[in-house]
Coordinates of C-alpha atoms in Angstrom, one line a residue:
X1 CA 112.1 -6.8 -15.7
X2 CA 109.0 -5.7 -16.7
X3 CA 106.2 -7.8 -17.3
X4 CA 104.9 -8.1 -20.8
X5 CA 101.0 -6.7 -21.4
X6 CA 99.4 -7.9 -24.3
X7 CA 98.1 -5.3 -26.1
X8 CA 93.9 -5.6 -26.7
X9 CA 93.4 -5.8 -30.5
X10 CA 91.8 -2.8 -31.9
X11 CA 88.1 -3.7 -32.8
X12 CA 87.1 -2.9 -36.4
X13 CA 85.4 1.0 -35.6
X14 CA 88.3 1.5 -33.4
X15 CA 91.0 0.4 -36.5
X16 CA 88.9 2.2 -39.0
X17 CA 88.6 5.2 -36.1
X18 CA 92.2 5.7 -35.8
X19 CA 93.0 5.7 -39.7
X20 CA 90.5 7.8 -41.0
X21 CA 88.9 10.0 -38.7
X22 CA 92.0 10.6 -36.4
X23 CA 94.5 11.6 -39.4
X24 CA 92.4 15.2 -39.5
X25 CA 93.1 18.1 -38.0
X26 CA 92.0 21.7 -36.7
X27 CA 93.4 24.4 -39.1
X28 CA 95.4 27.0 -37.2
X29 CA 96.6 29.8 -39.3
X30 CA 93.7 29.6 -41.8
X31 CA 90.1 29.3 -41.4
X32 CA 87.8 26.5 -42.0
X33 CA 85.9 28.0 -44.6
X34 CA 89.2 29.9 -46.5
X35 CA 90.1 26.3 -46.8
X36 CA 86.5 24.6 -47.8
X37 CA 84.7 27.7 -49.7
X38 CA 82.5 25.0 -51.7
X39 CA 81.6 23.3 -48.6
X40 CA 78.4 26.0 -48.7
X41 CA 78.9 26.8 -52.0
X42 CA 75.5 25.3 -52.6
X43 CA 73.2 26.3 -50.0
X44 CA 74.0 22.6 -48.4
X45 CA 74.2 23.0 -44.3
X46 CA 76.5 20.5 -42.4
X47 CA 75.7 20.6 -39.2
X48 CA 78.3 17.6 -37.9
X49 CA 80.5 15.9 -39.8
X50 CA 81.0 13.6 -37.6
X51 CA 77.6 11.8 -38.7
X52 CA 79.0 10.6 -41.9
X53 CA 79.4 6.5 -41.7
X54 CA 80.7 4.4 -44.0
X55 CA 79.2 0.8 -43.4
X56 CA 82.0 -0.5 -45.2
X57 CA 84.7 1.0 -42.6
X58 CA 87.6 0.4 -45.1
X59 CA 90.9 1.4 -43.9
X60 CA 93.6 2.2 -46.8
X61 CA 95.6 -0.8 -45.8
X62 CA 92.6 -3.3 -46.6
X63 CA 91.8 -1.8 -49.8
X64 CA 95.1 -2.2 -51.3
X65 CA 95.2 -5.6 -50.2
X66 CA 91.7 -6.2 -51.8
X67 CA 92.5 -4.5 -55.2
X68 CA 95.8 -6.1 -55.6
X69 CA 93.9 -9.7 -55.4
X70 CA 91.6 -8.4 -57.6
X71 CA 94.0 -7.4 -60.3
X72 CA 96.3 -10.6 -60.1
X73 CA 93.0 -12.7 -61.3
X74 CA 92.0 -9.9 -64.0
X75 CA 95.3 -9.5 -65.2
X76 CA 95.4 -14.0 -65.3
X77 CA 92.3 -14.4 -67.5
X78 CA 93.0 -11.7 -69.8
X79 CA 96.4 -12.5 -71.2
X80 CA 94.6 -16.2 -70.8
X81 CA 92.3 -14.7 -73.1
X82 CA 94.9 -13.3 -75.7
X83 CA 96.9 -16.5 -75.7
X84 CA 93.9 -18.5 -77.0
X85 CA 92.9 -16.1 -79.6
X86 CA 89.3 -15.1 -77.5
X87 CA 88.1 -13.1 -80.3
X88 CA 87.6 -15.9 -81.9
X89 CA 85.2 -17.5 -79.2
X90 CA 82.7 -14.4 -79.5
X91 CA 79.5 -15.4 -81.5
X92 CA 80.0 -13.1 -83.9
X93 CA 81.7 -9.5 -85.2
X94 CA 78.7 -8.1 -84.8
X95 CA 79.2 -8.1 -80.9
X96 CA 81.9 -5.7 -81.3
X97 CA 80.4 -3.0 -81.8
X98 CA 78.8 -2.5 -78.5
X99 CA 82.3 -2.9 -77.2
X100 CA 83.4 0.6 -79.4
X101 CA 80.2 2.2 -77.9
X102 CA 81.3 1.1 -74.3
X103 CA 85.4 2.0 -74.5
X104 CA 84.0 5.3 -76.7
X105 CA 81.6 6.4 -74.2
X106 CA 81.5 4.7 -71.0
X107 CA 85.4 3.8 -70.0
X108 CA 86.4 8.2 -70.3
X109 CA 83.6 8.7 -67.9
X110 CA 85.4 6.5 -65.6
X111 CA 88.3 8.3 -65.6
X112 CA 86.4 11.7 -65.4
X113 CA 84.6 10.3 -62.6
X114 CA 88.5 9.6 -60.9
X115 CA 89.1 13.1 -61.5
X116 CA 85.8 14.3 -60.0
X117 CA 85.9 12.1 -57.0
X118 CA 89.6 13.8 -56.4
X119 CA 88.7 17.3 -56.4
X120 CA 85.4 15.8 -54.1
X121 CA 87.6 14.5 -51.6
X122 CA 89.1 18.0 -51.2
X123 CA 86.7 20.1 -50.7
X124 CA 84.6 18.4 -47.9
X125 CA 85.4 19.6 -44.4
X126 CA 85.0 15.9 -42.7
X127 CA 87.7 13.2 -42.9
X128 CA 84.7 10.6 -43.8
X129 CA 84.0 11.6 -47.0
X130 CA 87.6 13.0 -47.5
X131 CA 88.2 9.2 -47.1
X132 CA 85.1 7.4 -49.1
X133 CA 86.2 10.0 -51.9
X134 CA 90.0 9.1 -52.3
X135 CA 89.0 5.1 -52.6
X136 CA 86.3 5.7 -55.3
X137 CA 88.8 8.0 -57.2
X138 CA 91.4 5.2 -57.3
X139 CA 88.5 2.6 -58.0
X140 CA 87.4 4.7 -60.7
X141 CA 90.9 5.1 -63.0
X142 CA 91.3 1.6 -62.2
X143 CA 88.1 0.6 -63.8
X144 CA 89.0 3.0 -66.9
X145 CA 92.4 1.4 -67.1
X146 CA 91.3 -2.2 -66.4
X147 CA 88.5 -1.7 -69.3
X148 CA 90.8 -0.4 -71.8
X149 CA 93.1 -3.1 -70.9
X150 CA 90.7 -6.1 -71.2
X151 CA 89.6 -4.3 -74.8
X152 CA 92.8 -3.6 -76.3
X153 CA 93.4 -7.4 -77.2
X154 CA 90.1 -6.7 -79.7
X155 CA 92.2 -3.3 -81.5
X156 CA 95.0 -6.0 -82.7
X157 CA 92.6 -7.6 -85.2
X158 CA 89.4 -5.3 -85.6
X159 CA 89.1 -1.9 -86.4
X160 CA 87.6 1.0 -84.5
X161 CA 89.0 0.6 -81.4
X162 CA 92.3 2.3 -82.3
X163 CA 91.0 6.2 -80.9
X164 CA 88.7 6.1 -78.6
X165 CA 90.2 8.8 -76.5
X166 CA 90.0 11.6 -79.4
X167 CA 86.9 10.3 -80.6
X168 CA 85.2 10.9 -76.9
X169 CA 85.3 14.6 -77.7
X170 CA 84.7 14.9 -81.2
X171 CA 81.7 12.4 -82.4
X172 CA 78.2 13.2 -82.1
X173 CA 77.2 9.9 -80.0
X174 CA 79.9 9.9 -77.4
X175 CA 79.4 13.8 -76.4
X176 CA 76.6 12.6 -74.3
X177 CA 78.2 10.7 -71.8
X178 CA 81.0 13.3 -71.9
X179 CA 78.9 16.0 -71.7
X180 CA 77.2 14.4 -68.9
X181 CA 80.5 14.1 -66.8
X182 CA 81.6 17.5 -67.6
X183 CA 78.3 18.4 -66.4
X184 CA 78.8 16.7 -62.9
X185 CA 82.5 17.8 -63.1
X186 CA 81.7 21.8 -62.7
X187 CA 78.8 21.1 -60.4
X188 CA 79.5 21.7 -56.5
X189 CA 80.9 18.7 -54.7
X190 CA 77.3 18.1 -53.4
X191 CA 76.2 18.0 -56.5
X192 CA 78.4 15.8 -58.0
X193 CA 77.9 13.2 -55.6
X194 CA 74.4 13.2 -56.3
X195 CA 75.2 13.3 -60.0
X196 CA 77.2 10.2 -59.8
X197 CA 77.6 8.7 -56.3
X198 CA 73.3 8.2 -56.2
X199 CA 72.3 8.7 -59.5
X200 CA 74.3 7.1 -61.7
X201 CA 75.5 4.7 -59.3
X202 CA 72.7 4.1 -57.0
X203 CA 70.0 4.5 -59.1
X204 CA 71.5 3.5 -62.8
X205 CA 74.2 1.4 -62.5
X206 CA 72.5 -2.2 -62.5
X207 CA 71.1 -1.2 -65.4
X208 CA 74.4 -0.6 -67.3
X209 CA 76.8 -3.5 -65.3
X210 CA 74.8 -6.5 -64.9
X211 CA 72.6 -7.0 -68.1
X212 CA 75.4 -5.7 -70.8
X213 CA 78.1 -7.8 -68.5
X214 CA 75.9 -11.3 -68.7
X215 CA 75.6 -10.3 -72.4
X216 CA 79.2 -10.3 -72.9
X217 CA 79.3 -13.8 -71.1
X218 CA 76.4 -15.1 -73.1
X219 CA 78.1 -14.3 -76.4
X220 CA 81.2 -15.8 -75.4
X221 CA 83.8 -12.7 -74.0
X222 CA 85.4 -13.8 -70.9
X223 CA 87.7 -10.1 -71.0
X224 CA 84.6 -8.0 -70.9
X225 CA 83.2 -10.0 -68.4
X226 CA 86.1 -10.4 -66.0
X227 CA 86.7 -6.2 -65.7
X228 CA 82.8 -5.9 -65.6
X229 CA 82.3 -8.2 -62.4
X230 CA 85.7 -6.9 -61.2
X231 CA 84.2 -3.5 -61.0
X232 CA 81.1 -5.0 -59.4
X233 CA 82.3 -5.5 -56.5
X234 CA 83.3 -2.1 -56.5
X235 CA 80.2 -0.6 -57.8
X236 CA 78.5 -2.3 -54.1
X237 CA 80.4 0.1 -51.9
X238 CA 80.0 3.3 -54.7
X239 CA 76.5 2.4 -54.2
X240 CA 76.5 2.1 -50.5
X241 CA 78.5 5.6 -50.2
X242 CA 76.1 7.2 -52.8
X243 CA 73.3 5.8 -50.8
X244 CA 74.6 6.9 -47.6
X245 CA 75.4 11.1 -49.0
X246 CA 71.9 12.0 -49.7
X247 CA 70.6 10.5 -46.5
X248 CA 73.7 12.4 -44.8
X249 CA 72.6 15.4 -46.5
X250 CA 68.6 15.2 -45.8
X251 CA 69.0 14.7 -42.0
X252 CA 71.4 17.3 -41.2
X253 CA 68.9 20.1 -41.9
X254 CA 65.5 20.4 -43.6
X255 CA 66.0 22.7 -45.8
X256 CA 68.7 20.1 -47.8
X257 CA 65.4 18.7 -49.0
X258 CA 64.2 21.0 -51.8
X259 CA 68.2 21.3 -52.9
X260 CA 68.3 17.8 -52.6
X261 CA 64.8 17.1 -54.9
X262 CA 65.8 19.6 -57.4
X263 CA 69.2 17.6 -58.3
X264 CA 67.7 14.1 -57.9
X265 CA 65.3 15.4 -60.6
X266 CA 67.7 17.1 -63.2
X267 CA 70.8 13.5 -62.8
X268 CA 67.7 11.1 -63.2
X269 CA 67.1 12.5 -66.3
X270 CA 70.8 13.2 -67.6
X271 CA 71.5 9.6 -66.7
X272 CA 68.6 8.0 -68.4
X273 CA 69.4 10.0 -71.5
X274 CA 72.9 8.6 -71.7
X275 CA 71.4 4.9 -71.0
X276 CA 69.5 5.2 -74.2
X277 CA 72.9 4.3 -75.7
X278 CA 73.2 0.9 -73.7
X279 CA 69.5 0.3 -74.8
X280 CA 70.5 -0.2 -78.1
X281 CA 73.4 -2.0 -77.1
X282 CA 71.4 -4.4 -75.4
X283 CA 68.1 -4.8 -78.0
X284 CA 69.9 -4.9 -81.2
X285 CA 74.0 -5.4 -80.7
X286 CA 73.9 -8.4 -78.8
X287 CA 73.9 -11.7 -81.3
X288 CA 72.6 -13.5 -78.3
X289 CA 70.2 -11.5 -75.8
X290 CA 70.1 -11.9 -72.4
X291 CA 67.1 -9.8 -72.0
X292 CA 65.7 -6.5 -73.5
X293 CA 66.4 -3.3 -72.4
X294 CA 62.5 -3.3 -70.8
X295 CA 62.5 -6.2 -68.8
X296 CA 66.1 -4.9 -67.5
X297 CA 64.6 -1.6 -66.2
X298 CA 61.4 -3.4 -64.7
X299 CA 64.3 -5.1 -62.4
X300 CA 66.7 -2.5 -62.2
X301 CA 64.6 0.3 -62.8
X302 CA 61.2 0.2 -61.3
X303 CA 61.7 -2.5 -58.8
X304 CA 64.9 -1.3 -57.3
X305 CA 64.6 2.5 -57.9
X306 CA 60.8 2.2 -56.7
X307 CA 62.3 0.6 -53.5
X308 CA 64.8 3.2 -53.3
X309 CA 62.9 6.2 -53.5
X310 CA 59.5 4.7 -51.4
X311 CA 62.3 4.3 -48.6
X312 CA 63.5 7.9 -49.3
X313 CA 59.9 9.2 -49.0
X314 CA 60.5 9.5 -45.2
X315 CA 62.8 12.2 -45.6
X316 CA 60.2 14.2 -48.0
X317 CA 62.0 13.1 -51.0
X318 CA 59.8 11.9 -53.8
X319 CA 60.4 10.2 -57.1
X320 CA 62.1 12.1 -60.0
X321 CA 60.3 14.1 -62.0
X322 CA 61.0 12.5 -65.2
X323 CA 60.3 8.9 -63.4
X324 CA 56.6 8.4 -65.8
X325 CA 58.1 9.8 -68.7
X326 CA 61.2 7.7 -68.2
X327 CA 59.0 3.9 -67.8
X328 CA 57.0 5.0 -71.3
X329 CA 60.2 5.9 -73.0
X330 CA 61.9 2.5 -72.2
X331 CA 59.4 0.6 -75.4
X332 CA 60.7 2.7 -77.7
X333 CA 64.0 4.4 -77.1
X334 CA 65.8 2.0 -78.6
X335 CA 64.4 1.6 -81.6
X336 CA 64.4 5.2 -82.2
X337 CA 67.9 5.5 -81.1
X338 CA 69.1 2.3 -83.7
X339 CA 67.5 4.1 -86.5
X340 CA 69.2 7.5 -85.8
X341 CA 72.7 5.2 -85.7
X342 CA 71.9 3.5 -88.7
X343 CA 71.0 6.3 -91.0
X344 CA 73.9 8.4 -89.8
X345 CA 76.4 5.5 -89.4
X346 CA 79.0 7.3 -91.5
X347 CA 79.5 9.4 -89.2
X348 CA 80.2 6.4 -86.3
X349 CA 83.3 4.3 -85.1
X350 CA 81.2 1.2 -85.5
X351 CA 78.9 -1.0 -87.8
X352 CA 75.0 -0.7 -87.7
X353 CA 73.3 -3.2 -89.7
X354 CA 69.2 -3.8 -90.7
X355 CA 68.2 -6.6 -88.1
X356 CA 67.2 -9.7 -89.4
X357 CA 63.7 -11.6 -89.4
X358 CA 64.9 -13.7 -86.3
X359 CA 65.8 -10.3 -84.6
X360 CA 62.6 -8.4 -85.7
X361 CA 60.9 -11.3 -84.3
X362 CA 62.3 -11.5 -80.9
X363 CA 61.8 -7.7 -80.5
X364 CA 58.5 -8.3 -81.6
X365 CA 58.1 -10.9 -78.5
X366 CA 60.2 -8.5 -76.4
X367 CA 57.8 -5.4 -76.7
X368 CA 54.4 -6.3 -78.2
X369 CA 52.9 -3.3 -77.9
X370 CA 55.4 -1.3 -79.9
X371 CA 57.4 -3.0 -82.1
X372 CA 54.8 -4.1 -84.7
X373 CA 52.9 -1.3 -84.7
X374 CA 55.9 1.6 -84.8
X375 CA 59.1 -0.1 -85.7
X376 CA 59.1 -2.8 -87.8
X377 CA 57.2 -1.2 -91.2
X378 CA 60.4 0.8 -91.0
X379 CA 63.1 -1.6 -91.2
X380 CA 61.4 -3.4 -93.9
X381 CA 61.2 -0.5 -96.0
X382 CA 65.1 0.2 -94.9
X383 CA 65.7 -3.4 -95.8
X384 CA 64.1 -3.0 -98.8
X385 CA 65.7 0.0 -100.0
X386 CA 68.9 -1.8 -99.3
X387 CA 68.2 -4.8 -102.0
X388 CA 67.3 -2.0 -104.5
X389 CA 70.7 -0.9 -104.1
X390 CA 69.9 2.3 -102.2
X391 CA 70.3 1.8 -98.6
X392 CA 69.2 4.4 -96.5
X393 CA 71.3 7.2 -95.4
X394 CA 70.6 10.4 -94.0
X395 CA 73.4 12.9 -95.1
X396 CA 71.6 16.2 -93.1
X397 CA 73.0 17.2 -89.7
X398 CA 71.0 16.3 -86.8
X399 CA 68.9 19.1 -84.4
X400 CA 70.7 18.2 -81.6
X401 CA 69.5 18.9 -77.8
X402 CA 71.5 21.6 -76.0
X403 CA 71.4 19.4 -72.7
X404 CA 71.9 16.0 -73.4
X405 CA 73.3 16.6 -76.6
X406 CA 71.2 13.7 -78.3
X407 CA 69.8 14.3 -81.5
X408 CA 66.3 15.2 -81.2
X409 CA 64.7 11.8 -82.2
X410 CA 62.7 10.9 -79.6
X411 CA 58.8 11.3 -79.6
X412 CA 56.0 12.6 -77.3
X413 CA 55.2 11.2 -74.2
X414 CA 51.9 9.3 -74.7
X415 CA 52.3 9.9 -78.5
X416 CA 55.0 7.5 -80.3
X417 CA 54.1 9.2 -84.0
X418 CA 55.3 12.2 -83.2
X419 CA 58.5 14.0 -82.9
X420 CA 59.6 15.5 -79.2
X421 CA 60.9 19.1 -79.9
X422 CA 61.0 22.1 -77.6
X423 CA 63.0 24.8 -77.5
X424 CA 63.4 28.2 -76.0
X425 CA 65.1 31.4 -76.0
X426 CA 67.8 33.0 -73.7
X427 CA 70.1 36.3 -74.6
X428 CA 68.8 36.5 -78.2
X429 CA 69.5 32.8 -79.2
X430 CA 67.3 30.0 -79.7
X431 CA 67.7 26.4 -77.9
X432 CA 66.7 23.1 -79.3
X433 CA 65.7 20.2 -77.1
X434 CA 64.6 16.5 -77.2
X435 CA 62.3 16.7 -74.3
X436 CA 60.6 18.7 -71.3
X437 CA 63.0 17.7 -69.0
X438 CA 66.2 18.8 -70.6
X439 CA 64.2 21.6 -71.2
X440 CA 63.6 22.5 -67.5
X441 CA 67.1 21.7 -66.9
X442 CA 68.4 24.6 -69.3
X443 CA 65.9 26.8 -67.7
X444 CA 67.7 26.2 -64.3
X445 CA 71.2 27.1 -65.3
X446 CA 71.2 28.3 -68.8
X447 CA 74.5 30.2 -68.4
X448 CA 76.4 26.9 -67.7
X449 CA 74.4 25.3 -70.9
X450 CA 74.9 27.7 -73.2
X451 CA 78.5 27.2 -73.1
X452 CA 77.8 23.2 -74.3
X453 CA 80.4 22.0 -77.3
X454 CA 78.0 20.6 -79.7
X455 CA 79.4 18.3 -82.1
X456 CA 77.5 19.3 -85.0
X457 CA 78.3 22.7 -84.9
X458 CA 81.9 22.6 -84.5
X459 CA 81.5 20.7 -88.4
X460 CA 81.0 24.3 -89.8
X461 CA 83.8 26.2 -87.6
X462 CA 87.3 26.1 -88.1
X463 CA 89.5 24.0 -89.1
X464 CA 87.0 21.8 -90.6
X465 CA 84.3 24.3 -92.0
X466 CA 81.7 21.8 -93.3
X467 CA 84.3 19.5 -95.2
X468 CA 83.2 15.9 -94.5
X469 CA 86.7 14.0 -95.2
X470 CA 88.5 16.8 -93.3
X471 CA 86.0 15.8 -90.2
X472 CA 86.5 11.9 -90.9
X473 CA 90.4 12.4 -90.5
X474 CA 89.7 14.8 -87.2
X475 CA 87.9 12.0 -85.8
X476 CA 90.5 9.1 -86.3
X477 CA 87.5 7.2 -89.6
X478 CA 88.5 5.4 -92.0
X479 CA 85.4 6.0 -94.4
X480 CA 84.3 1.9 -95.1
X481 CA 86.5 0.3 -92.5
X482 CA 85.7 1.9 -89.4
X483 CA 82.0 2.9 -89.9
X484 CA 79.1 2.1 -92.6
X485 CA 77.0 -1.2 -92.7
X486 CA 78.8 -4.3 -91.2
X487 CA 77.4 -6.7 -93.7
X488 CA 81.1 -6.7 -95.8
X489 CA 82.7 -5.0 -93.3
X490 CA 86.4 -5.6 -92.1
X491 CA 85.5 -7.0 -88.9
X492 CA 82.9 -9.2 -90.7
X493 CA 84.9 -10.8 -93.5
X494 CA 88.2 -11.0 -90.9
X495 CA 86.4 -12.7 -87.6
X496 CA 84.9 -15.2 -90.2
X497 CA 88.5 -16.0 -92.3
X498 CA 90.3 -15.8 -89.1
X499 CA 87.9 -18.5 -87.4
X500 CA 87.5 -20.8 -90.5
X501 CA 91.1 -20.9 -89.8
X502 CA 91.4 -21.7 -86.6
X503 CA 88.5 -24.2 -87.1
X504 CA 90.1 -26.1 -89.9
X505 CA 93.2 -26.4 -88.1

């Protein structure tokens, strides 16, 4: 009889080795690049694979063990949540409608992020990112599925929340984050993880997860909180793999590094532009603030992303571009971008409202240089053209920029009185843009721009041609209930019955 050997456990690298990097294999009837043709696509050179490391070293069978934890306690607390009528427990209705931006805007990137990470995966050559790719996909439909989830509790009882998939392509304000996505979408895989894996989640994550997540626990919503630190944890290693691609990609060869620059340059910008929309969530939809939208970049922004790109500077990489332009922007961006929502908020899934004196003053507090002097002498004369009876709407169709697609109401760098507006030609057509930047970025690839939907123009094309109450019903409005100002609002004079109820009781 034989005598039994215990087997040595497998060390960590070795586990991880054996799953990952051992499950590839050398084509034999096709070649290498008949079976990765964007792997160069790009002008990217890969030199060896094999240098790709994931700190992490997550094998499949952890990260389903992981997840599944994970969802048994988010899946607890939310019907926890339903059961003891939460949306009562929120300070206030007005909340809500930073939770219509978010599921409008931010939960369909998710998932288009999933699809992007999928077709990633695929078309690197090495088994590492192969690997890294397939678990962010999965984390990324899990996020867009855990966030509708944890909302849809809030579409029983208040209104706007009922077609956030249609109205993700068809209203002005949400086309930027979608156009954003599709932009990273029919990039090269290189690009796209630049786009999303460093940019958005490296560099501009923070500033969307953790500020607008301790809001949601500040003003009382245990669902919004529970998906947004669930995805937290995720967001760590999407970071970490984000992180870990451009340094893969600037020490394989030296001549990544202009490729490299160039696309660090053009996501910064397309990401800041689409944060402008989680500025005004934070400044003015908030009942109670954590902090402003300023002293949330000076953490996550120039602190962190100065770190980051002072640690890149070894590798020749330099800060973006738009990185000056981006810290003056942040005292007024949104302020500008609340006004442009409130005069056009017929044409929103969500309430706007004038702020009150309490509000004005904390902004005041919160950005003393600009508030006073640029901001405020307009909401008082929008408040008092509201007690005369003529509040103020703006019934003209916004110039809207070809890259970001945001209307053009930003101002001048170094000048806040003055409207931003560039614009350019290209095959006998003229461009409009909000800003240098998205300027320059047309200017790189104008025949991928030129082809943007633009959600203004498709008003005056068919089926719709300019008819306003054919566009409401096109984009899931009900004119009064799901839009306008909130002060009589459903959601206002409902959350305030509904919890006189409960408190009487």
């Amino acid at each position: 009889m034989d005598t039994p050997v215990n087997k040595k456990k497998l060390s960590l690298k070795e586990k991880y080795s054996y799953l990952t990097r051992d499950l590839a294999w050398e084509p034999s009837y096709q070649s290498k690049e008949d079976l990765f043709p964007y792997a160069t696509y790009e002008g990217i050179k890969v030199h060896d694979w094999e240098k790709w490391e994931d700190p992490f070293r997550l094998t499949m069978d952890a990260y389903w063990k992981y997840q599944a934890e994970k969802e048994r306690k988010f899946y607890a607390i939310i019907d926890a949540f339903a059961q003891n009528n939460g949306h009562l427990k929120i300070t206030d209705a007005r909340y809500l409608s930073a939770l219509k931006i978010f599921l409008q805007a931010i939960s369909p990137g998710e998932y288009a992020a999933h699809k992007g990470f999928a077709r990633a995966g695929r078309e690197f050559p090495g088994v590492g990112p192969q690997v890294a790719c397939q678990m962010q996909a999965i984390d990324e439909i899990r996020h867009a599925q855990t966030q509708i989830h944890a909302m849809s509790n809030y579409n029983k009882f208040y209104s706007g929340f009922h077609a956030f998939a249609d109205q993700r392509d068809r209203i002005w304000y949400t086309s930027v984050a979608r156009s954003f996505f599709d932009d990273a979408m029919s990039a090269g895989p290189f690009e796209f993880m630049i786009a999303i894996g460093f940019s958005f989640e490296y560099v501009l994550t923070n500033l969307l997860f953790v500020p607008f997540m301790s809001g949601a626990a500040y003003n009382g919503d245990m669902s919004t909180v529970t998906f947004g630190f669930s995805a937290q944890s995720d967001e760590a290693r999407h970071m970490t793999l984000g992180l870990e691609c451009i340094k893969f990609m600037l020490e394989q060869d030296p001549a990544n590094v202009p490729i490299v620059q160039k696309w660090i340059d053009k996501w910064f910008w397309r990401g800041f532009r689409v944060l402008g929309l989680v500025s005004t969530m934070m400044d003015y939809m908030l009942p109670k603030r954590v902090m402003s939208w300023r002293e949330a970049w000076n953490i996550y922004g120039e602190e962190n992303g100065g770190a980051l790109f002072n640690d890149l500077a070894r590798y020749g990489i330099r800060p973006p571009k738009g990185w000056a332009d981006a810290g003056e922007a942040v005292d007024h961006m949104s302020h500008q971008f609340m006004l442009a929502l409130y005069q056009w908020n017929f044409g929103t899934a969500f309430h706007t409202w004038i702020p009150s004196d309490e509000d004005m003053e904390w902004l005041s507090k919160k950005y003393p240089d600009t508030f006073d002097k640029y901001y405020r002498p307009r909401w008082e004369h929008i408040k008092k053209m509201d007690e005369a009876g003529t509040p103020f709407n703006n019934f003209g169709l916004a110039k809207l920029c070809q890259t970001c697609q945001l209307p053009t109401v930003f101002t001048e760098p170094g000048d806040p009185s003055t409207l931003c507006h560039r614009e350019t030609e290209y095959k006998g057509e003229t461009y409009q843009f909000c800003s240098d930047h998205c300027c320059d970025i047309f200017n790189e690839e104008p025949e991928k721009y030129i082809q943007a939907w633009l959600p203004m123009p498709a008003l005056f094309q068919d089926p719709l041609n300019g008819d306003l109450e054919a566009w409401m019903k096109w984009v899931s409005l009900e004119n009064g209930s799901d839009n306008g100002d909130y002060q009589g609002s459903h959601d206002q004079t409902s959350f305030q019955k509904w919890r006189a109820m409960t408190t009487s009781n």
